[in-house]
Coordinates of C-alpha atoms in Angstrom, one line a residue:
M175 CA -13.3 6.4 72.8
S176 CA -12.0 3.4 70.7
K177 CA -15.5 2.7 69.5
K178 CA -15.9 6.4 68.4
N179 CA -12.6 6.3 66.6
G180 CA -13.6 3.0 64.9
N181 CA -16.8 4.6 63.7
I182 CA -14.9 7.6 62.3
L183 CA -12.6 5.3 60.4
A184 CA -15.6 3.2 59.1
I185 CA -17.3 6.5 58.0
I186 CA -14.1 7.5 56.1
V187 CA -14.0 4.1 54.3
M188 CA -17.7 4.4 53.4
F189 CA -17.1 7.9 52.0
A190 CA -14.2 6.5 49.9
L191 CA -16.4 3.8 48.5
F192 CA -19.1 6.4 47.7
F193 CA -16.4 8.2 45.6
M194 CA -15.7 5.0 43.6
I195 CA -19.4 4.3 42.9
A196 CA -19.8 7.7 41.1
F197 CA -16.4 7.7 39.3
V198 CA -16.9 4.3 37.7
T199 CA -20.7 4.8 37.0
N200 CA -20.3 8.2 35.5
F201 CA -17.3 7.0 33.5
A202 CA -19.6 4.4 31.8
G203 CA -22.1 7.2 31.1
S204 CA -19.6 9.5 29.6
M205 CA -18.2 6.8 27.3
G206 CA -21.5 7.0 25.4
V207 CA -20.0 10.0 23.6
I208 CA -17.1 7.9 22.3
V209 CA -19.0 4.8 21.2
T210 CA -21.3 6.9 19.0
K211 CA -18.3 7.6 16.9
Q212 CA -16.0 4.6 17.2
F213 CA -18.8 2.0 16.9
G214 CA -21.4 4.1 15.0
A215 CA -23.9 3.7 17.8
S216 CA -27.3 5.5 17.9
K217 CA -28.2 7.6 20.9
A218 CA -30.0 4.7 22.4
M219 CA -27.2 2.2 21.7
S220 CA -24.7 4.8 23.2
Q221 CA -26.3 4.1 26.5
L222 CA -25.8 0.3 26.4
G223 CA -22.7 0.7 28.7
T224 CA -24.8 2.5 31.3
L225 CA -27.7 0.1 30.8
A226 CA -25.4 -2.9 31.3
N227 CA -23.9 -1.2 34.4
F228 CA -27.3 -0.7 35.9
I229 CA -28.9 -4.0 34.8
A230 CA -26.3 -5.7 36.9
Y231 CA -28.1 -4.1 39.9
A232 CA -31.2 -6.0 38.9
C233 CA -29.2 -9.3 38.8
M234 CA -27.1 -8.7 41.9
G235 CA -29.3 -6.6 44.3
I236 CA -31.0 -9.4 46.2
P237 CA -28.0 -11.8 46.2
A238 CA -25.8 -8.9 47.5
G239 CA -28.3 -8.3 50.3
I240 CA -28.0 -11.9 51.3
I241 CA -24.2 -11.7 51.1
L242 CA -24.3 -8.6 53.3
K243 CA -26.5 -10.4 55.9
R244 CA -24.4 -13.6 56.0
R245 CA -20.9 -12.3 55.5
G246 CA -21.0 -8.7 56.7
Y247 CA -20.0 -5.3 55.4
K248 CA -16.3 -5.8 55.3
F249 CA -16.5 -9.0 53.2
T250 CA -19.1 -7.5 50.8
A251 CA -17.1 -4.3 50.4
L252 CA -13.8 -6.2 49.7
A253 CA -15.5 -8.5 47.2
A254 CA -17.0 -5.5 45.5
V255 CA -13.8 -3.6 44.9
I256 CA -12.1 -6.7 43.5
V257 CA -15.0 -7.2 41.1
G258 CA -14.9 -3.5 40.2
L259 CA -11.2 -3.8 39.3
V260 CA -11.9 -6.7 37.0
G261 CA -14.8 -4.8 35.3
V262 CA -12.8 -1.7 34.6
A263 CA -9.9 -3.9 33.3
V264 CA -12.2 -5.6 30.8
Q265 CA -13.4 -2.1 29.6
W266 CA -9.7 -1.1 29.2
I267 CA -9.0 -4.2 27.1
S268 CA -12.0 -3.4 24.9
G269 CA -10.3 -0.2 23.7
Y270 CA -7.4 -2.3 22.3
A271 CA -9.6 -5.1 21.1
G272 CA -11.9 -2.6 19.3
S273 CA -14.9 -4.5 20.5
F274 CA -18.2 -2.9 21.5
A275 CA -19.4 -6.2 23.0
V276 CA -16.3 -6.5 25.3
Y277 CA -16.8 -2.9 26.4
V278 CA -20.5 -3.6 27.3
A279 CA -19.4 -6.8 29.1
G280 CA -16.9 -4.8 31.2
A281 CA -19.6 -2.3 32.1
F282 CA -21.8 -5.1 33.2
I283 CA -19.1 -6.6 35.4
A284 CA -18.4 -3.2 36.9
G285 CA -22.1 -2.8 37.6
F286 CA -22.0 -5.8 40.0
S287 CA -19.3 -4.0 42.0
M288 CA -21.3 -0.7 42.1
C289 CA -24.4 -2.6 43.3
M290 CA -22.5 -4.3 46.1
L291 CA -20.8 -1.1 47.2
N292 CA -24.2 0.7 47.3
I293 CA -25.6 -2.0 49.5
V294 CA -22.7 -1.5 51.9
V295 CA -22.4 2.2 52.1
N296 CA -26.0 3.4 52.4
P297 CA -27.3 1.3 55.4
M298 CA -23.9 1.6 57.1
L299 CA -23.9 5.4 57.0
N300 CA -27.6 5.5 58.0
T301 CA -26.8 3.2 60.9
L302 CA -23.6 5.0 62.0
G303 CA -25.6 8.3 61.8
G304 CA -28.2 6.9 64.1
G305 CA -31.1 6.8 61.6
G306 CA -33.7 9.5 61.2
N307 CA -32.5 13.0 60.2
A308 CA -29.0 12.3 61.5
G309 CA -28.7 9.2 59.4
N310 CA -29.9 11.2 56.3
R311 CA -27.3 13.9 57.2
L312 CA -24.4 11.3 57.1
I313 CA -25.7 9.9 53.8
Q314 CA -25.8 13.4 52.3
L315 CA -22.2 14.0 53.4
G316 CA -21.1 10.7 52.0
G317 CA -22.9 11.7 48.8
S318 CA -20.6 14.7 48.5
C319 CA -17.7 12.3 48.0
N320 CA -19.9 10.5 45.5
S321 CA -20.3 13.8 43.6
I322 CA -16.6 14.5 43.6
G323 CA -16.1 11.2 41.7
G324 CA -19.0 12.1 39.5
T325 CA -17.5 15.5 38.7
I326 CA -14.1 14.2 37.9
A327 CA -15.1 11.4 35.5
P328 CA -16.8 13.4 32.6
I329 CA -14.3 16.3 32.8
L330 CA -11.4 13.8 32.7
L331 CA -12.9 11.9 29.8
G332 CA -13.8 15.2 27.9
Y333 CA -10.2 16.3 28.3
L334 CA -8.8 13.0 27.1
V335 CA -11.1 13.1 24.0
G336 CA -10.4 16.8 23.3
G337 CA -12.3 19.3 21.2
S338 CA -13.5 16.9 18.5
L339 CA -15.2 13.5 18.2
D340 CA -13.8 12.8 14.7
N341 CA -11.2 10.3 15.8
A342 CA -12.5 9.4 19.3
S343 CA -11.7 5.9 20.5
V344 CA -12.1 3.9 23.7
K345 CA -8.3 3.8 23.9
D346 CA -8.4 7.6 24.5
A347 CA -9.9 6.8 27.9
A348 CA -7.2 4.3 28.9
P349 CA -5.5 6.7 31.4
A350 CA -8.8 7.2 33.3
M351 CA -9.3 3.4 33.4
I352 CA -5.8 2.9 34.8
I353 CA -6.5 5.4 37.5
A354 CA -9.8 3.7 38.4
M355 CA -8.0 0.3 38.6
A356 CA -5.3 1.7 40.8
I357 CA -8.0 3.2 43.2
F358 CA -9.8 -0.1 43.4
A359 CA -6.6 -1.9 44.2
F360 CA -5.7 0.7 46.9
A361 CA -9.3 0.5 48.3
A362 CA -9.0 -3.3 48.6
I363 CA -5.9 -2.9 50.8
I364 CA -7.5 -0.3 53.0
I365 CA -10.7 -2.3 53.5
A366 CA -8.7 -5.4 54.3
L367 CA -6.8 -3.5 57.1
T368 CA -9.8 -1.6 58.5
K369 CA -12.1 -2.9 61.2
I370 CA -15.7 -2.2 60.1
P371 CA -18.8 -2.5 62.4
E372 CA -21.2 -5.3 61.6
P373 CA -24.6 -4.2 63.0
H374 CA -26.7 -6.3 60.6
M375 CA -24.7 -9.5 60.2
E376 CA -26.5 -12.7 61.2
T377 CA -25.5 -14.0 64.7
P378 CA -24.0 -17.4 65.2
E379 CA -27.3 -18.6 66.5
E380 CA -29.1 -17.4 63.4
K381 CA -26.5 -19.0 61.2
A382 CA -26.8 -22.3 63.0
A383 CA -30.6 -22.2 62.8
R384 CA -30.4 -21.4 59.1
K385 CA -28.1 -24.3 58.4
S386 CA -30.2 -26.7 60.4
G387 CA -33.4 -25.6 58.7
S388 CA -35.1 -24.7 62.0
V389 CA -35.6 -21.0 61.1
A390 CA -39.3 -20.1 61.5
K391 CA -40.6 -18.5 58.4
D392 CA -41.2 -14.8 59.1
P393 CA -44.6 -13.8 57.9
Y394 CA -43.3 -10.3 57.2
G395 CA -40.5 -8.7 55.2
P396 CA -39.5 -5.4 53.6
L397 CA -42.2 -5.7 51.0
S398 CA -44.8 -5.8 53.8
F399 CA -44.2 -2.0 54.2
R400 CA -46.0 0.2 51.8
H401 CA -43.6 3.1 52.2
F402 CA -40.7 0.9 51.3
V403 CA -42.3 -0.6 48.2
L404 CA -43.2 2.9 46.9
G405 CA -39.7 4.1 47.9
A406 CA -38.1 1.3 45.9
V407 CA -40.1 2.5 42.9
A408 CA -39.0 6.1 43.7
I409 CA -35.4 5.0 43.6
F410 CA -35.9 3.3 40.2
F411 CA -37.2 6.7 38.8
Y412 CA -34.7 8.8 40.7
V413 CA -31.5 7.1 39.5
G414 CA -32.9 7.2 36.0
I415 CA -33.4 11.0 36.4
E416 CA -29.9 11.5 38.0
V417 CA -28.2 9.7 35.1
G418 CA -30.5 10.6 32.3
I419 CA -30.2 14.4 32.8
P420 CA -26.4 14.6 32.1
N421 CA -26.0 11.6 29.8
T422 CA -28.5 12.7 27.2
A423 CA -27.3 16.2 27.2
N424 CA -23.7 15.0 27.0
V425 CA -24.3 13.0 23.8
Y426 CA -26.4 15.7 22.2
F427 CA -24.2 18.7 22.9
S428 CA -21.0 16.9 22.2
E429 CA -22.1 16.3 18.7
L430 CA -22.6 20.0 18.1
E431 CA -19.4 21.3 16.4
W432 CA -19.6 24.7 18.1
V433 CA -19.8 23.1 21.5
G434 CA -17.8 19.8 21.3
P435 CA -17.0 17.1 23.9
A436 CA -14.4 19.0 25.9
L437 CA -16.7 21.9 26.8
T438 CA -19.7 19.7 27.2
G439 CA -17.8 17.3 29.4
T440 CA -16.8 20.3 31.6
M441 CA -20.5 21.4 31.9
I442 CA -21.6 17.9 32.7
G443 CA -18.8 17.8 35.3
A444 CA -20.3 21.0 36.6
Y445 CA -23.7 19.2 37.0
W446 CA -22.0 16.6 39.3
F447 CA -20.1 19.4 41.1
C448 CA -23.5 21.1 41.8
M449 CA -24.6 17.7 43.2
M450 CA -21.6 17.9 45.6
L451 CA -22.5 21.4 46.7
G452 CA -26.1 20.3 47.2
R453 CA -25.1 17.3 49.3
L454 CA -22.8 19.4 51.4
A455 CA -25.7 21.8 52.0
G456 CA -27.9 18.8 52.7
G457 CA -25.5 17.4 55.2
A458 CA -25.3 20.8 56.9
I459 CA -29.1 21.1 57.3
G460 CA -30.0 17.4 57.2
G461 CA -30.4 17.3 61.0
K462 CA -32.9 20.2 60.9
V463 CA -34.8 19.7 57.7
S464 CA -36.9 16.6 57.1
S465 CA -36.2 14.2 54.2
K466 CA -39.8 14.8 53.2
A467 CA -39.3 18.5 52.8
M468 CA -36.0 18.1 51.0
L469 CA -37.5 15.7 48.4
S470 CA -40.6 17.8 47.9
A471 CA -38.7 21.0 47.3
T472 CA -36.0 19.6 45.0
S473 CA -38.6 17.6 42.9
I474 CA -40.5 20.8 42.2
A475 CA -37.3 22.8 41.4
A476 CA -36.0 20.1 39.1
I477 CA -39.3 20.1 37.2
V478 CA -39.1 23.8 36.8
F479 CA -35.4 23.6 35.5
L480 CA -36.2 20.9 33.0
I481 CA -39.2 22.8 31.6
A482 CA -37.0 25.8 31.2
F483 CA -34.4 23.7 29.5
I484 CA -36.9 22.3 27.0
F485 CA -38.3 25.7 26.1
T486 CA -35.0 27.6 25.9
P487 CA -33.8 27.6 22.3
E488 CA -30.2 26.3 21.9
N489 CA -29.2 29.3 19.9
I490 CA -29.6 31.5 23.0
Q491 CA -26.0 31.5 24.2
I492 CA -23.7 33.0 26.8
A493 CA -19.9 33.5 26.6
M494 CA -18.1 31.0 28.8
F495 CA -14.7 29.3 28.7
G496 CA -13.9 31.4 25.6
K497 CA -16.8 29.8 23.7
E498 CA -20.5 30.5 23.2
L499 CA -22.3 28.1 25.5
P500 CA -26.1 27.3 25.2
V501 CA -28.0 28.8 28.1
A502 CA -30.1 25.7 28.1
L503 CA -27.1 23.7 29.4
I504 CA -27.0 25.9 32.5
F505 CA -30.4 24.6 33.5
I506 CA -29.0 21.0 33.2
V507 CA -26.2 22.0 35.5
L508 CA -28.6 23.5 38.0
C509 CA -30.6 20.3 38.1
G510 CA -27.5 18.9 40.0
L511 CA -28.5 21.0 43.0
C512 CA -31.9 19.2 43.0
T513 CA -30.8 15.6 42.4
S514 CA -28.1 16.0 45.0
V515 CA -30.2 15.2 48.1
M516 CA -32.8 13.0 46.5
W517 CA -31.0 9.7 47.0
G518 CA -30.4 10.2 50.7
S519 CA -33.9 11.5 51.3
I520 CA -35.6 8.6 49.5
F521 CA -33.4 6.0 51.2
N522 CA -33.9 7.5 54.6
L523 CA -37.7 7.7 54.1
S524 CA -37.9 4.1 52.8
A525 CA -35.7 2.5 55.4
E526 CA -37.3 4.3 58.4
G527 CA -38.9 1.9 60.7
L528 CA -37.7 -1.3 59.0
G529 CA -35.4 -2.5 61.9
K530 CA -34.3 -6.1 61.3
Y531 CA -35.4 -6.0 57.7
T532 CA -33.0 -3.2 56.8
A533 CA -30.2 -5.5 55.2
T534 CA -32.7 -7.4 53.1
A535 CA -34.4 -4.2 52.1
S536 CA -31.1 -2.8 50.9
G537 CA -30.8 -5.7 48.5
I538 CA -34.3 -5.1 47.1
F539 CA -33.6 -1.3 47.0
M540 CA -30.4 -1.8 45.0
T541 CA -32.2 -4.1 42.5
L542 CA -34.4 -1.1 41.6
V543 CA -31.3 1.0 41.0
C544 CA -31.4 -0.6 37.5
G545 CA -33.6 2.4 36.6
G546 CA -30.3 4.3 36.2
G547 CA -29.8 2.3 33.0
I548 CA -33.3 1.6 31.8
I549 CA -34.6 5.2 32.1
P550 CA -31.7 6.8 30.1
F551 CA -32.0 4.0 27.5
L552 CA -35.7 4.7 27.1
Q553 CA -35.0 8.4 27.1
N554 CA -32.5 8.1 24.3
L555 CA -34.7 5.7 22.4
L556 CA -37.3 8.4 22.6
A557 CA -34.6 11.0 21.6
D558 CA -33.9 9.0 18.4
H559 CA -37.5 9.6 17.4
V560 CA -38.6 13.0 18.8
G561 CA -35.3 14.6 19.5
A562 CA -33.0 14.8 22.6
I563 CA -34.6 18.0 24.0
Q564 CA -38.2 16.7 23.9
S565 CA -37.1 13.4 25.5
Y566 CA -36.8 15.2 28.8
W567 CA -40.5 15.1 29.3
L568 CA -40.0 11.5 30.4
L569 CA -37.8 12.7 33.2
I570 CA -40.4 15.3 34.2
A571 CA -43.0 12.5 34.6
C572 CA -40.5 10.6 36.8
L573 CA -40.0 13.7 38.9
A574 CA -43.8 14.0 39.4
Y575 CA -43.8 10.6 41.0
L576 CA -41.0 11.6 43.4
L577 CA -43.1 14.5 44.5
F578 CA -46.0 12.1 45.1
Y579 CA -43.8 9.9 47.1
A580 CA -42.5 12.7 49.3
L581 CA -46.0 14.1 50.0
V582 CA -48.1 10.9 50.2
G583 CA -46.2 7.6 49.6
S584 CA -43.5 7.9 52.2
K585 CA -45.8 7.6 55.2
N586 CA -45.3 4.4 57.2
V587 CA -48.8 2.9 57.5
N588 CA -47.5 -0.5 58.8
K589 CA -46.2 0.4 62.2
D590 CA -48.0 -2.6 63.7
I591 CA -45.4 -5.0 62.2
P592 CA -42.7 -6.0 64.7
V593 CA -39.2 -5.1 63.6
E594 CA -37.0 -6.0 66.5

């Protein structure tokens, strides 16, 4: 009974960390609306905060995986929230310093925290769920908490900025940053007081062997598995899709005077709210529907929604919130239902059958999350030349790869490799 209660408490802590990942990450993305005005940034440059946030994954992914293996989940999670508090504090200071460089530096520091937290929560929830469809189900439920944080961030920032970007400043976002810092501080206390299982931490024998240099070199590793390699690439594209869909629309529609940042922020928040609904649904059916089926169906649906978004003229509107809202934005919101279950499905398919290589694989996996900064940056670089709407063809191409992975690339063809 005590073990069961311990698992429940560990799951609650992982869910709380999932919330923090989305809140801080989406906050960096939403800030792109402000920096276009305060610092005169182009659409591409407006994504530098997001790019810095996700490039940190490329720098920290593998080291964080090593930290997880050697020091365990609790130490890694505690270190992550402390680093996150520092990163948000630096972004907060940038508003008063009036420095774009300081803001980007803060986003980069916060990115280290998000990477470490992701490395903790995904394998932990997959393990606590028992792997397979059950593991995917728990990741989807945790993802719902992630979506709550993602929903709150753009709505809160849009409210703080108001109906116009004319005098927008990073200082306007100070209350949200203070909230984030307070949550990080509270999370550090809770993690420090909570007993967290350590299923993948190296044993004393492994530690002694490593220090003595007597560890036999393993001829295999996560990269020996084709389905993991292709899955890591899929995560690169997926996170770019998840972030690029709302970020680009947020910058574009916020600049339209008849829409504005407050209404756009609400709709972008609705995108993340749809992700929460999708993850709750995914959690409910995750034990019955395979990850392969989930990823295939949602990839096709997202392609359809984005094509509809591209070909729907922005002057076709619908009355909502007392304003005329572009119908095209509704297709962006609906994409949230599709991206909601993709992360858990890809991680579940990629980690299946890795056994002892899971912790190391998580580090590599998180390194490729840098796609969440690179793809939106490339998309907005494209938007500066061909327009924001047409830039979504890049995301459609990325979705086509996810469909390929679900149907073909996710099959484990390396079952002969020992994983115990």
